[in-house]
Amino acid sequence: MRTQKIQTFVFSIGLALLTATGAVGCGATLGPVLNPSHVPVVGATAGNDHAVHDAILRAVVDKGWTIASDAPGVVRATIQKEALTATVAIAYTGSEFSITHESSSPALKFDGTRIHKHYNTWVANLRGQINVELQKPIAPPS
C-alpha cells in the first residue's frame, strides 16, 4: 500500500512538471513586440528626408518585404513567409525613423504586447538593413 502511494505521488509530481514545462515551452516562441522608436539617422543621409525615404525603400525590398503604401513621412511594408504575414509602418524624417507593428496574421499570435519571435527577427533585420542603407553615399541627382 505504501509503495502504491509513493508511486502515485511520484507520478503526480512528474505530471505537474511535465505540464509546467509544456506551458513554458508554448510561451517560448513569444516575446514583447519589437517597435524600434526614434532610431537616429546617421551618415550621408542625415537631414535629408528624400534620402532617408530612398534608403528605407531599398532596405524593405532587400529584406523581402513589399511596399504596401508609400506616403510622405511613412512607408507601410508587408512581409509574408508561408502562413505568417505582418505589416509595419515605418515613419521617418531626415533625423530619425520608427518601425511600428500595424497588423499580423493570427499565426504570429499577437496579443497586444507579445508576438511570435519570427516577427521580431524580421523587424530587427529590417532595422539593421535600413541602417546599412543610410550609411551609403547619396546618389547624385540625375
Short mmCIF file of C-alpha atoms in Angstrom, two decimals, residues 4 6 9 25 32 34 56 64 71 78 84-86 89 91-92 105 110 112 115 129 132 134 137:
data_model
loop_
_atom_site.label_atom_id
_atom_site.label_comp_id
_atom_site.label_asym_id
_atom_site.label_seq_id
_atom_site.Cartn_x
_atom_site.Cartn_y
_atom_site.Cartn_z
CA GLN A 4 1.43 2.46 -4.32
CA ILE A 6 4.73 6.65 -3.31
CA PHE A 9 2.92 10.77 -5.55
CA GLY A 25 7.58 25.87 -23.89
CA PRO A 32 7.49 41.63 -26.45
CA LEU A 34 9.74 44.99 -31.22
CA ILE A 56 14.03 52.70 -46.38
CA GLY A 64 11.95 40.57 -48.72
CA ALA A 71 3.24 58.48 -48.43
CA THR A 78 4.34 43.83 -45.51
CA LEU A 84 2.84 34.25 -41.44
CA THR A 85 2.13 37.84 -42.51
CA ALA A 86 2.90 41.16 -40.85
CA ALA A 89 4.53 51.42 -40.55
CA ALA A 91 7.68 56.64 -40.04
CA TYR A 92 10.68 58.78 -40.90
CA SER A 105 -1.76 37.11 -39.19
CA PHE A 110 -0.06 38.94 -31.44
CA GLY A 112 -1.42 43.39 -27.93
CA ILE A 115 4.18 38.32 -30.68
CA GLN A 129 19.26 46.94 -43.23
CA VAL A 132 23.13 49.88 -43.68
CA LEU A 134 21.51 55.03 -44.52
CA PRO A 137 26.51 57.72 -50.11
#
